[in-house]
Each structure stands twice: as C-alpha cells, then as structure tokens.
Amino acid sequence: MTENPSVAVVAAWAALLRAERRVVSAVEADLKAADLLSPLEYDILLELGRAGAAGLRPMELEARLGLAQYRVSRLLDRLRKSGAARRRPCAEDGRGALVVVTDEGRRLLKSMWPTYAAAIVRHLGARLDSVEASELARLLGVVTREAKS
C-alpha cells in the first residue's frame, strides 16, 4: 500500500505546479510578443546546437528534455518548416534520422537570448536573490555552476 503524502508535500506540489504555470506562461507571452520561438523550441535548438554536426535523434531530444514523442515531433516539424532545423539520414540506421540545427537556427538562438534572458529575470530572477535561486535549483534537483564552485 502506498503512503499518502503529508499535507506539506501536497501544498508544496500544488504551489510548484501553480508557480511553473505562471512563470512559463509569462515568459512565453514575452517571447510571443517579440515574435520569437517558444521556450521549448529554444531548448530543442539549444540541444541540437550542443550536439553539433552529429545532430540528435528525436528520441534523444525526448530524453534530454523530458518531453513526450508527439510533442517533440510537433516542435521539430515547426522548426524544420521555419528553416531552423533539418533532418538528415542516420548512417548507422537507414530508417532513422538525425536532426541538426541550421545556420538560421543558430541565428535565432543568438538573436532571441537577450529577450529570453530578460523574461527569465523579470518573471523569476527579480523574485529571488542568488542564494534563493541556488537553493531552489538544489531543491529541484539541479546543480548550478555557482553551486559547484
């Protein structure tokens, strides 16, 4: 039999979900107002950029970003149609494909970062000092570069 979570855990869970929805919606709205990519599209291009010329299989993107297959497929379709990413055959598996970022995708990443960074600061960073931000990251299971130092 599964143990029920404490009242505090349920309250933390609910607060986490509400905060995530509010912050992500606000950041998405700022990016949309600037006619830029969504945060998820940005994250996909960022991962593809990190992979370099080797590219990534869609299932690798799913694992890295924690997204469902259908969502990655839909986002990749939009990125390919915009010219920010392209598919190429996988040498090891004739049926498989790799996705790589294009020069246009790299340009998009670079051009949208100032707006994205400002939105992150406005909707999250302005509410936390660096110690609180590090603690939040730690609590959420993320190790920041600052925390490692």
mmCIF file of C-alpha atoms in Angstrom:
data_model
loop_
_atom_site.group_PDB
_atom_site.id
_atom_site.type_symbol
_atom_site.label_atom_id
_atom_site.label_comp_id
_atom_site.label_asym_id
_atom_site.label_seq_id
_atom_site.Cartn_x
_atom_site.Cartn_y
_atom_site.Cartn_z
ATOM 1 C CA MET A 1 0.000 0.000 0.000
ATOM 2 C CA THR A 2 1.259 3.489 -0.920
ATOM 3 C CA GLU A 3 1.732 6.006 1.855
ATOM 4 C CA ASN A 4 -0.232 9.231 1.497
ATOM 5 C CA PRO A 5 1.834 12.390 1.140
ATOM 6 C CA SER A 6 1.872 14.824 4.041
ATOM 7 C CA VAL A 7 -0.198 17.991 3.927
ATOM 8 C CA ALA A 8 3.051 19.939 3.489
ATOM 9 C CA VAL A 9 4.102 17.812 0.498
ATOM 10 C CA VAL A 10 0.699 18.236 -1.161
ATOM 11 C CA ALA A 11 0.845 22.002 -0.552
ATOM 12 C CA ALA A 12 4.377 22.155 -1.997
ATOM 13 C CA TRP A 13 3.270 20.138 -5.028
ATOM 14 C CA ALA A 14 0.313 22.441 -5.690
ATOM 15 C CA ALA A 15 2.461 25.562 -5.250
ATOM 16 C CA LEU A 16 5.126 24.167 -7.588
ATOM 17 C CA LEU A 17 2.569 23.473 -10.310
ATOM 18 C CA ARG A 18 0.957 26.910 -9.984
ATOM 19 C CA ALA A 19 4.328 28.676 -9.991
ATOM 20 C CA GLU A 20 5.509 26.716 -13.037
ATOM 21 C CA ARG A 21 2.355 27.591 -14.994
ATOM 22 C CA ARG A 22 2.540 31.284 -14.068
ATOM 23 C CA VAL A 23 6.234 31.725 -14.844
ATOM 24 C CA VAL A 24 6.248 29.701 -18.055
ATOM 25 C CA SER A 25 3.096 31.453 -19.315
ATOM 26 C CA ALA A 26 4.593 34.873 -18.586
ATOM 27 C CA VAL A 27 7.908 34.045 -20.285
ATOM 28 C CA GLU A 28 6.066 32.545 -23.283
ATOM 29 C CA ALA A 29 3.943 35.693 -23.554
ATOM 30 C CA ASP A 30 7.049 37.902 -23.600
ATOM 31 C CA LEU A 31 8.632 35.755 -26.322
ATOM 32 C CA LYS A 32 5.416 35.664 -28.349
ATOM 33 C CA ALA A 33 5.038 39.456 -28.087
ATOM 34 C CA ALA A 34 8.544 39.747 -29.563
ATOM 35 C CA ASP A 35 7.566 37.274 -32.326
ATOM 36 C CA LEU A 36 10.153 34.743 -31.111
ATOM 37 C CA LEU A 37 10.262 30.984 -30.624
ATOM 38 C CA SER A 38 8.665 29.282 -27.642
ATOM 39 C CA PRO A 39 10.912 28.234 -24.727
ATOM 40 C CA LEU A 40 10.575 24.585 -25.811
ATOM 41 C CA GLU A 41 11.591 25.385 -29.377
ATOM 42 C CA TYR A 42 14.544 27.328 -27.993
ATOM 43 C CA ASP A 43 15.519 24.358 -25.794
ATOM 44 C CA ILE A 44 15.381 21.986 -28.768
ATOM 45 C CA LEU A 45 17.612 24.242 -30.855
ATOM 46 C CA LEU A 46 19.966 24.668 -27.909
ATOM 47 C CA GLU A 47 20.311 20.875 -27.533
ATOM 48 C CA LEU A 48 20.821 20.476 -31.273
ATOM 49 C CA GLY A 49 23.459 23.201 -31.189
ATOM 50 C CA ARG A 50 25.259 21.431 -28.346
ATOM 51 C CA ALA A 51 25.237 18.201 -30.369
ATOM 52 C CA GLY A 52 26.991 19.962 -33.242
ATOM 53 C CA ALA A 53 27.236 18.444 -36.702
ATOM 54 C CA ALA A 54 26.478 14.967 -35.318
ATOM 55 C CA GLY A 55 22.899 16.018 -34.579
ATOM 56 C CA LEU A 56 20.468 14.114 -32.398
ATOM 57 C CA ARG A 57 17.795 11.532 -32.926
ATOM 58 C CA PRO A 58 14.326 12.713 -31.933
ATOM 59 C CA MET A 59 14.249 10.137 -29.128
ATOM 60 C CA GLU A 60 17.449 11.660 -27.709
ATOM 61 C CA LEU A 61 15.725 15.038 -27.622
ATOM 62 C CA GLU A 62 12.748 13.443 -25.862
ATOM 63 C CA ALA A 63 15.045 12.028 -23.174
ATOM 64 C CA ARG A 64 17.120 15.193 -22.734
ATOM 65 C CA LEU A 65 14.097 17.468 -22.452
ATOM 66 C CA GLY A 66 11.691 15.096 -20.724
ATOM 67 C CA LEU A 67 9.060 15.562 -23.414
ATOM 68 C CA ALA A 68 6.644 13.128 -24.989
ATOM 69 C CA GLN A 69 7.352 11.867 -28.517
ATOM 70 C CA TYR A 70 4.318 13.576 -30.059
ATOM 71 C CA ARG A 71 5.353 16.925 -28.596
ATOM 72 C CA VAL A 72 8.942 16.682 -29.862
ATOM 73 C CA SER A 73 7.644 15.655 -33.306
ATOM 74 C CA ARG A 74 5.306 18.648 -33.473
ATOM 75 C CA LEU A 75 8.019 21.071 -32.347
ATOM 76 C CA LEU A 76 10.563 19.614 -34.779
ATOM 77 C CA ASP A 77 8.066 19.973 -37.637
ATOM 78 C CA ARG A 78 7.665 23.667 -36.820
ATOM 79 C CA LEU A 79 11.419 24.181 -36.554
ATOM 80 C CA ARG A 80 12.039 22.419 -39.872
ATOM 81 C CA LYS A 81 9.330 24.452 -41.621
ATOM 82 C CA SER A 82 10.896 27.660 -40.314
ATOM 83 C CA GLY A 83 14.340 26.584 -41.556
ATOM 84 C CA ALA A 84 15.847 26.456 -38.034
ATOM 85 C CA ALA A 85 16.459 22.690 -38.113
ATOM 86 C CA ARG A 86 16.740 19.970 -40.725
ATOM 87 C CA ARG A 87 16.650 16.200 -40.865
ATOM 88 C CA ARG A 88 19.352 14.070 -42.362
ATOM 89 C CA PRO A 89 19.661 10.303 -42.709
ATOM 90 C CA CYS A 90 21.331 8.377 -39.931
ATOM 91 C CA ALA A 91 24.375 6.487 -41.252
ATOM 92 C CA GLU A 92 24.033 3.699 -38.651
ATOM 93 C CA ASP A 93 20.325 3.133 -39.286
ATOM 94 C CA GLY A 94 18.903 3.683 -42.752
ATOM 95 C CA ARG A 95 15.389 4.026 -41.334
ATOM 96 C CA GLY A 96 16.384 6.540 -38.679
ATOM 97 C CA ALA A 97 17.005 10.232 -38.968
ATOM 98 C CA LEU A 98 19.098 12.787 -37.183
ATOM 99 C CA VAL A 99 18.074 16.376 -36.619
ATOM 100 C CA VAL A 100 20.626 19.169 -36.821
ATOM 101 C CA VAL A 101 20.409 22.891 -36.185
ATOM 102 C CA THR A 102 20.865 25.093 -39.243
ATOM 103 C CA ASP A 103 22.653 28.415 -39.539
ATOM 104 C CA GLU A 104 19.207 30.029 -39.299
ATOM 105 C CA GLY A 105 18.567 28.123 -36.061
ATOM 106 C CA ARG A 106 21.851 29.316 -34.596
ATOM 107 C CA ARG A 107 20.992 32.870 -35.613
ATOM 108 C CA LEU A 108 17.587 32.546 -33.931
ATOM 109 C CA LEU A 109 19.147 31.264 -30.706
ATOM 110 C CA LYS A 110 21.593 34.141 -30.595
ATOM 111 C CA SER A 111 19.062 36.822 -31.502
ATOM 112 C CA MET A 112 16.395 35.715 -29.049
ATOM 113 C CA TRP A 113 18.608 35.169 -25.989
ATOM 114 C CA PRO A 114 18.540 38.822 -24.823
ATOM 115 C CA THR A 115 14.717 38.830 -24.806
ATOM 116 C CA TYR A 116 14.531 35.360 -23.261
ATOM 117 C CA ALA A 117 17.085 36.270 -20.577
ATOM 118 C CA ALA A 118 15.195 39.467 -19.739
ATOM 119 C CA ALA A 119 11.940 37.497 -19.428
ATOM 120 C CA ILE A 120 13.583 34.972 -17.095
ATOM 121 C CA VAL A 121 14.914 37.799 -14.938
ATOM 122 C CA ARG A 122 11.580 39.654 -14.950
ATOM 123 C CA HIS A 123 9.409 36.684 -14.085
ATOM 124 C CA LEU A 124 11.720 34.652 -11.839
ATOM 125 C CA GLY A 125 15.054 36.297 -11.146
ATOM 126 C CA ALA A 126 13.517 39.512 -9.815
ATOM 127 C CA ARG A 127 11.782 37.451 -7.132
ATOM 128 C CA LEU A 128 14.873 35.557 -5.939
ATOM 129 C CA ASP A 129 18.325 36.559 -4.812
ATOM 130 C CA SER A 130 21.255 34.339 -5.869
ATOM 131 C CA VAL A 131 21.167 32.287 -2.647
ATOM 132 C CA GLU A 132 17.423 31.617 -3.033
ATOM 133 C CA ALA A 133 17.863 30.763 -6.719
ATOM 134 C CA SER A 134 20.650 28.291 -5.872
ATOM 135 C CA GLU A 135 18.531 26.743 -3.136
ATOM 136 C CA LEU A 136 15.523 26.429 -5.450
ATOM 137 C CA ALA A 137 17.710 24.773 -8.084
ATOM 138 C CA ARG A 138 19.098 22.409 -5.462
ATOM 139 C CA LEU A 139 15.639 21.532 -4.212
ATOM 140 C CA LEU A 140 14.502 20.828 -7.753
ATOM 141 C CA GLY A 141 17.471 18.549 -8.337
ATOM 142 C CA VAL A 142 19.592 20.864 -10.447
ATOM 143 C CA VAL A 143 23.236 21.551 -9.741
ATOM 144 C CA THR A 144 24.216 25.030 -10.916
ATOM 145 C CA ARG A 145 27.734 26.078 -11.837
ATOM 146 C CA GLU A 146 27.713 28.526 -8.929
ATOM 147 C CA ALA A 147 26.689 25.767 -6.515
ATOM 148 C CA LYS A 148 29.618 23.631 -7.687
ATOM 149 C CA SER A 149 32.128 26.408 -7.014
#
